[in-house]
Amino acid sequence: MNVRPDFSKHANQAETAPAFLSVWDMHSYYGESYIVQGISFNVHEGEILALLGRNGAGKTTTLRSIARMDNPQVNHGEIWLDHQPLHRMASHQAASAGLGLVPEDRCIIPGLTVEENLQLAQIAPPVGWSIERLYQLFPRLGERRKQEGVTLSGGEQQMLSIARALARDIKVLLLDEPYEGLAPVIVDEIEKTLRHVKEQGMTTILVEQNAVRALQLADRAIILDTGSIVFDGSAAEVLDNAELRAEYLAI
Ligand SMILES: Nc1ncnc2c1ncn2[C@@H]1O[C@H](COP(=O)(O)OP(=O)(O)OP(=O)(O)O)[C@@H](O)[C@H]1O
Ligand SMILES: [Mg+2]
């Protein structure tokens, strides 16, 4: 049986619904370097959680740990997604279980068109996001369906990277700095799309250096500082708390 009680007692807030994704006492290392130092948090279904913190706080490491990438090594802790024990899985199994990691470098496959990039990702038969539906979500991708993916602009590549994750019919979207290097008008476009995807029920963890933009979109926020959680609460609370923002986010 894969059903583990949720770890709601570890969250700071009163629980209103069972957690969809639970991370409990996770510790991660790169070799001897101890990075994620025992973090626990919950994400509810349909929620956008902003994962914030200064450079080097451990945000990417946290996402990679949840996605079960080979590096870092997670040597303690549990990760549950919709009653499935991710901590017992390899990265490809975690991906099949419904995790969609969109890494910072976007990883568009060279030599393939936009459409081929999406086709390669898509499960058959498509359940949620058909390629036509993804083109409705990202009209720019539809217009460029025959163009080689790696020749897209930075913003379009980010859209393709998100669309590719959705094509796999995932349960949780893990976004590592999706706004990085993009013009504000493109950030607006991606933000609008993420709102729409949320309205369709998607659960999202959003890592962003652009903390204000992330907090405007997110329901909740976690702030990491040297691999530990120093805040877990509503996004509005962070926006309202100048001291917290100055201390941990430098904004
Ligand atoms: N492959 C690696 N090998 C060794 N140390 C690493 C590796 N990747 C990251 N680190 C270290 O782990 C710590 C956390 O890095 P991480 O990339 O998770 O931070 P981050 O919060 O995502 O920062 P940023 O905002 O700059 O992206 C840093 O001190 C970093 O130098
Ligand atoms: Mg990072």
PDB file of C-alpha atoms in Angstrom, residues 90-241:
ATOM      1  CA  ALA A  90      14.109   7.088  -9.847  1.00  0.00           C
ATOM      2  CA  SER A  91      13.659  10.337 -11.766  1.00  0.00           C
ATOM      3  CA  HIS A  92      11.934   8.725 -14.767  1.00  0.00           C
ATOM      4  CA  GLN A  93       9.465   7.006 -12.422  1.00  0.00           C
ATOM      5  CA  ALA A  94       8.782  10.289 -10.607  1.00  0.00           C
ATOM      6  CA  ALA A  95       8.155  11.875 -14.009  1.00  0.00           C
ATOM      7  CA  SER A  96       5.674   9.108 -14.869  1.00  0.00           C
ATOM      8  CA  ALA A  97       4.045   9.559 -11.456  1.00  0.00           C
ATOM      9  CA  GLY A  98       3.168  13.110 -12.521  1.00  0.00           C
ATOM     10  CA  LEU A  99       6.079  15.437 -11.815  1.00  0.00           C
ATOM     11  CA  GLY A 100       6.921  17.967 -14.487  1.00  0.00           C
ATOM     12  CA  LEU A 101      10.218  19.753 -13.864  1.00  0.00           C
ATOM     13  CA  VAL A 102      10.864  22.721 -16.147  1.00  0.00           C
ATOM     14  CA  PRO A 103      14.562  23.403 -15.556  1.00  0.00           C
ATOM     15  CA  GLU A 104      16.200  26.787 -15.722  1.00  0.00           C
ATOM     16  CA  ASP A 105      18.035  25.992 -18.979  1.00  0.00           C
ATOM     17  CA  ARG A 106      14.760  24.984 -20.694  1.00  0.00           C
ATOM     18  CA  CYS A 107      16.332  21.977 -22.463  1.00  0.00           C
ATOM     19  CA  ILE A 108      14.689  22.253 -25.882  1.00  0.00           C
ATOM     20  CA  ILE A 109      15.705  19.293 -28.040  1.00  0.00           C
ATOM     21  CA  PRO A 110      17.880  20.452 -30.970  1.00  0.00           C
ATOM     22  CA  GLY A 111      16.986  19.359 -34.483  1.00  0.00           C
ATOM     23  CA  LEU A 112      13.284  19.087 -33.675  1.00  0.00           C
ATOM     24  CA  THR A 113      10.492  21.503 -34.542  1.00  0.00           C
ATOM     25  CA  VAL A 114       8.196  22.960 -31.909  1.00  0.00           C
ATOM     26  CA  GLU A 115       5.590  20.354 -32.784  1.00  0.00           C
ATOM     27  CA  GLU A 116       8.060  17.472 -32.682  1.00  0.00           C
ATOM     28  CA  ASN A 117       9.267  18.619 -29.270  1.00  0.00           C
ATOM     29  CA  LEU A 118       5.656  18.442 -28.067  1.00  0.00           C
ATOM     30  CA  GLN A 119       4.912  15.134 -29.797  1.00  0.00           C
ATOM     31  CA  LEU A 120       7.920  13.526 -28.182  1.00  0.00           C
ATOM     32  CA  ALA A 121       6.695  14.594 -24.735  1.00  0.00           C
ATOM     33  CA  GLN A 122       3.080  13.675 -25.208  1.00  0.00           C
ATOM     34  CA  ILE A 123       1.669  10.538 -23.709  1.00  0.00           C
ATOM     35  CA  ALA A 124      -0.615   8.530 -25.967  1.00  0.00           C
ATOM     36  CA  PRO A 125      -3.541   8.943 -26.054  1.00  0.00           C
ATOM     37  CA  PRO A 126      -3.407  12.526 -24.732  1.00  0.00           C
ATOM     38  CA  VAL A 127      -5.542  12.908 -21.613  1.00  0.00           C
ATOM     39  CA  GLY A 128      -5.534  16.557 -20.604  1.00  0.00           C
ATOM     40  CA  TRP A 129      -3.472  18.753 -22.851  1.00  0.00           C
ATOM     41  CA  SER A 130      -3.644  17.850 -26.523  1.00  0.00           C
ATOM     42  CA  ILE A 131      -1.201  19.638 -28.814  1.00  0.00           C
ATOM     43  CA  GLU A 132      -4.039  21.744 -30.257  1.00  0.00           C
ATOM     44  CA  ARG A 133      -5.075  22.741 -26.748  1.00  0.00           C
ATOM     45  CA  LEU A 134      -1.477  23.694 -25.962  1.00  0.00           C
ATOM     46  CA  TYR A 135      -1.440  25.896 -29.070  1.00  0.00           C
ATOM     47  CA  GLN A 136      -4.562  27.630 -27.762  1.00  0.00           C
ATOM     48  CA  LEU A 137      -2.769  28.167 -24.483  1.00  0.00           C
ATOM     49  CA  PHE A 138       0.381  29.426 -26.244  1.00  0.00           C
ATOM     50  CA  PRO A 139      -0.691  30.899 -29.605  1.00  0.00           C
ATOM     51  CA  ARG A 140       2.930  31.866 -30.343  1.00  0.00           C
ATOM     52  CA  LEU A 141       3.844  28.181 -30.375  1.00  0.00           C
ATOM     53  CA  GLY A 142       1.006  27.375 -32.769  1.00  0.00           C
ATOM     54  CA  GLU A 143       2.236  30.045 -35.161  1.00  0.00           C
ATOM     55  CA  ARG A 144       5.736  28.576 -35.014  1.00  0.00           C
ATOM     56  CA  ARG A 145       4.880  24.879 -34.958  1.00  0.00           C
ATOM     57  CA  LYS A 146       7.192  24.079 -37.898  1.00  0.00           C
ATOM     58  CA  GLN A 147      10.122  26.158 -36.603  1.00  0.00           C
ATOM     59  CA  GLU A 148      13.070  24.412 -34.953  1.00  0.00           C
ATOM     60  CA  GLY A 149      12.599  24.704 -31.192  1.00  0.00           C
ATOM     61  CA  VAL A 150      16.099  25.942 -30.426  1.00  0.00           C
ATOM     62  CA  THR A 151      15.648  28.919 -32.820  1.00  0.00           C
ATOM     63  CA  LEU A 152      12.741  30.309 -30.779  1.00  0.00           C
ATOM     64  CA  SER A 153      13.227  33.461 -28.704  1.00  0.00           C
ATOM     65  CA  GLY A 154      13.974  33.012 -25.001  1.00  0.00           C
ATOM     66  CA  GLY A 155      10.352  33.660 -24.031  1.00  0.00           C
ATOM     67  CA  GLU A 156       9.033  31.274 -26.682  1.00  0.00           C
ATOM     68  CA  GLN A 157      11.484  28.600 -25.536  1.00  0.00           C
ATOM     69  CA  GLN A 158      10.199  29.034 -21.995  1.00  0.00           C
ATOM     70  CA  MET A 159       6.640  28.585 -23.287  1.00  0.00           C
ATOM     71  CA  LEU A 160       7.679  25.451 -25.194  1.00  0.00           C
ATOM     72  CA  SER A 161       9.374  24.070 -22.117  1.00  0.00           C
ATOM     73  CA  ILE A 162       6.197  24.570 -20.040  1.00  0.00           C
ATOM     74  CA  ALA A 163       3.990  23.214 -22.849  1.00  0.00           C
ATOM     75  CA  ARG A 164       6.186  20.132 -23.079  1.00  0.00           C
ATOM     76  CA  ALA A 165       5.720  19.418 -19.377  1.00  0.00           C
ATOM     77  CA  LEU A 166       1.940  19.839 -19.677  1.00  0.00           C
ATOM     78  CA  ALA A 167       1.879  17.492 -22.699  1.00  0.00           C
ATOM     79  CA  ARG A 168       3.015  14.706 -20.379  1.00  0.00           C
ATOM     80  CA  ASP A 169      -0.231  15.001 -18.411  1.00  0.00           C
ATOM     81  CA  ILE A 170       1.510  15.893 -15.176  1.00  0.00           C
ATOM     82  CA  LYS A 171       0.034  16.505 -11.726  1.00  0.00           C
ATOM     83  CA  VAL A 172       2.568  19.026 -10.437  1.00  0.00           C
ATOM     84  CA  LEU A 173       4.505  21.632 -12.388  1.00  0.00           C
ATOM     85  CA  LEU A 174       7.921  22.534 -10.935  1.00  0.00           C
ATOM     86  CA  LEU A 175       9.178  25.764 -12.506  1.00  0.00           C
ATOM     87  CA  ASP A 176      12.754  26.932 -11.980  1.00  0.00           C
ATOM     88  CA  GLU A 177      12.986  30.669 -12.710  1.00  0.00           C
ATOM     89  CA  PRO A 178      10.620  30.796 -15.681  1.00  0.00           C
ATOM     90  CA  TYR A 179      10.868  34.600 -15.924  1.00  0.00           C
ATOM     91  CA  GLU A 180      14.656  34.727 -16.021  1.00  0.00           C
ATOM     92  CA  GLY A 181      16.028  37.006 -18.728  1.00  0.00           C
ATOM     93  CA  LEU A 182      12.601  37.778 -20.196  1.00  0.00           C
ATOM     94  CA  ALA A 183      11.115  41.172 -21.010  1.00  0.00           C
ATOM     95  CA  PRO A 184       8.260  42.276 -18.729  1.00  0.00           C
ATOM     96  CA  VAL A 185       5.723  41.931 -21.543  1.00  0.00           C
ATOM     97  CA  ILE A 186       6.700  38.264 -22.031  1.00  0.00           C
ATOM     98  CA  VAL A 187       6.617  37.707 -18.269  1.00  0.00           C
ATOM     99  CA  ASP A 188       3.037  39.067 -18.354  1.00  0.00           C
ATOM    100  CA  GLU A 189       2.163  36.565 -21.054  1.00  0.00           C
ATOM    101  CA  ILE A 190       3.649  33.591 -19.197  1.00  0.00           C
ATOM    102  CA  GLU A 191       2.036  34.702 -15.936  1.00  0.00           C
ATOM    103  CA  LYS A 192      -1.366  34.873 -17.627  1.00  0.00           C
ATOM    104  CA  THR A 193      -0.855  31.354 -18.962  1.00  0.00           C
ATOM    105  CA  LEU A 194       0.164  30.023 -15.542  1.00  0.00           C
ATOM    106  CA  ARG A 195      -3.015  31.542 -14.084  1.00  0.00           C
ATOM    107  CA  HIS A 196      -5.047  29.784 -16.743  1.00  0.00           C
ATOM    108  CA  VAL A 197      -3.271  26.479 -16.092  1.00  0.00           C
ATOM    109  CA  LYS A 198      -4.012  26.915 -12.371  1.00  0.00           C
ATOM    110  CA  GLU A 199      -7.706  27.502 -13.175  1.00  0.00           C
ATOM    111  CA  GLN A 200      -7.631  24.103 -14.886  1.00  0.00           C
ATOM    112  CA  GLY A 201      -6.566  22.606 -11.536  1.00  0.00           C
ATOM    113  CA  MET A 202      -2.779  22.373 -11.892  1.00  0.00           C
ATOM    114  CA  THR A 203      -0.599  22.372  -8.772  1.00  0.00           C
ATOM    115  CA  THR A 204       2.585  24.429  -9.188  1.00  0.00           C
ATOM    116  CA  ILE A 205       5.815  25.149  -7.349  1.00  0.00           C
ATOM    117  CA  LEU A 206       7.310  28.359  -8.706  1.00  0.00           C
ATOM    118  CA  VAL A 207      10.940  29.216  -7.996  1.00  0.00           C
ATOM    119  CA  GLU A 208      11.673  32.817  -8.945  1.00  0.00           C
ATOM    120  CA  GLN A 209      14.281  35.490  -8.302  1.00  0.00           C
ATOM    121  CA  ASN A 210      11.597  37.949  -9.280  1.00  0.00           C
ATOM    122  CA  ALA A 211       9.933  37.500  -5.903  1.00  0.00           C
ATOM    123  CA  VAL A 212       7.330  40.226  -6.254  1.00  0.00           C
ATOM    124  CA  ARG A 213       6.025  38.812  -9.533  1.00  0.00           C
ATOM    125  CA  ALA A 214       6.007  35.310  -8.052  1.00  0.00           C
ATOM    126  CA  LEU A 215       4.154  36.457  -4.922  1.00  0.00           C
ATOM    127  CA  GLN A 216       1.526  38.228  -7.009  1.00  0.00           C
ATOM    128  CA  LEU A 217       0.739  34.923  -8.698  1.00  0.00           C
ATOM    129  CA  ALA A 218       1.186  32.523  -5.777  1.00  0.00           C
ATOM    130  CA  ASP A 219      -1.265  31.508  -3.068  1.00  0.00           C
ATOM    131  CA  ARG A 220       1.427  30.548  -0.594  1.00  0.00           C
ATOM    132  CA  ALA A 221       5.142  31.066  -0.178  1.00  0.00           C
ATOM    133  CA  ILE A 222       8.051  29.292   1.396  1.00  0.00           C
ATOM    134  CA  ILE A 223      11.308  31.112   2.008  1.00  0.00           C
ATOM    135  CA  LEU A 224      14.527  29.117   2.137  1.00  0.00           C
ATOM    136  CA  ASP A 225      17.701  30.324   3.795  1.00  0.00           C
ATOM    137  CA  THR A 226      20.823  28.155   3.644  1.00  0.00           C
ATOM    138  CA  GLY A 227      18.786  25.037   3.078  1.00  0.00           C
ATOM    139  CA  SER A 228      16.214  25.589   5.837  1.00  0.00           C
ATOM    140  CA  ILE A 229      12.687  26.954   5.721  1.00  0.00           C
ATOM    141  CA  VAL A 230      12.444  30.292   7.518  1.00  0.00           C
ATOM    142  CA  PHE A 231       8.897  31.162   6.421  1.00  0.00           C
ATOM    143  CA  ASP A 232       5.838  29.157   5.355  1.00  0.00           C
ATOM    144  CA  GLY A 233       2.646  31.143   4.938  1.00  0.00           C
ATOM    145  CA  SER A 234       0.477  33.099   2.565  1.00  0.00           C
ATOM    146  CA  ALA A 235       1.986  35.032  -0.333  1.00  0.00           C
ATOM    147  CA  ALA A 236       0.115  38.141   0.827  1.00  0.00           C
ATOM    148  CA  GLU A 237       1.858  37.908   4.212  1.00  0.00           C
ATOM    149  CA  VAL A 238       5.274  38.143   2.535  1.00  0.00           C
ATOM    150  CA  LEU A 239       4.187  41.070   0.385  1.00  0.00           C
ATOM    151  CA  ASP A 240       2.973  42.837   3.542  1.00  0.00           C
ATOM    152  CA  ASN A 241       6.058  42.088   5.627  1.00  0.00           C
TER     153      ASN A 241
END
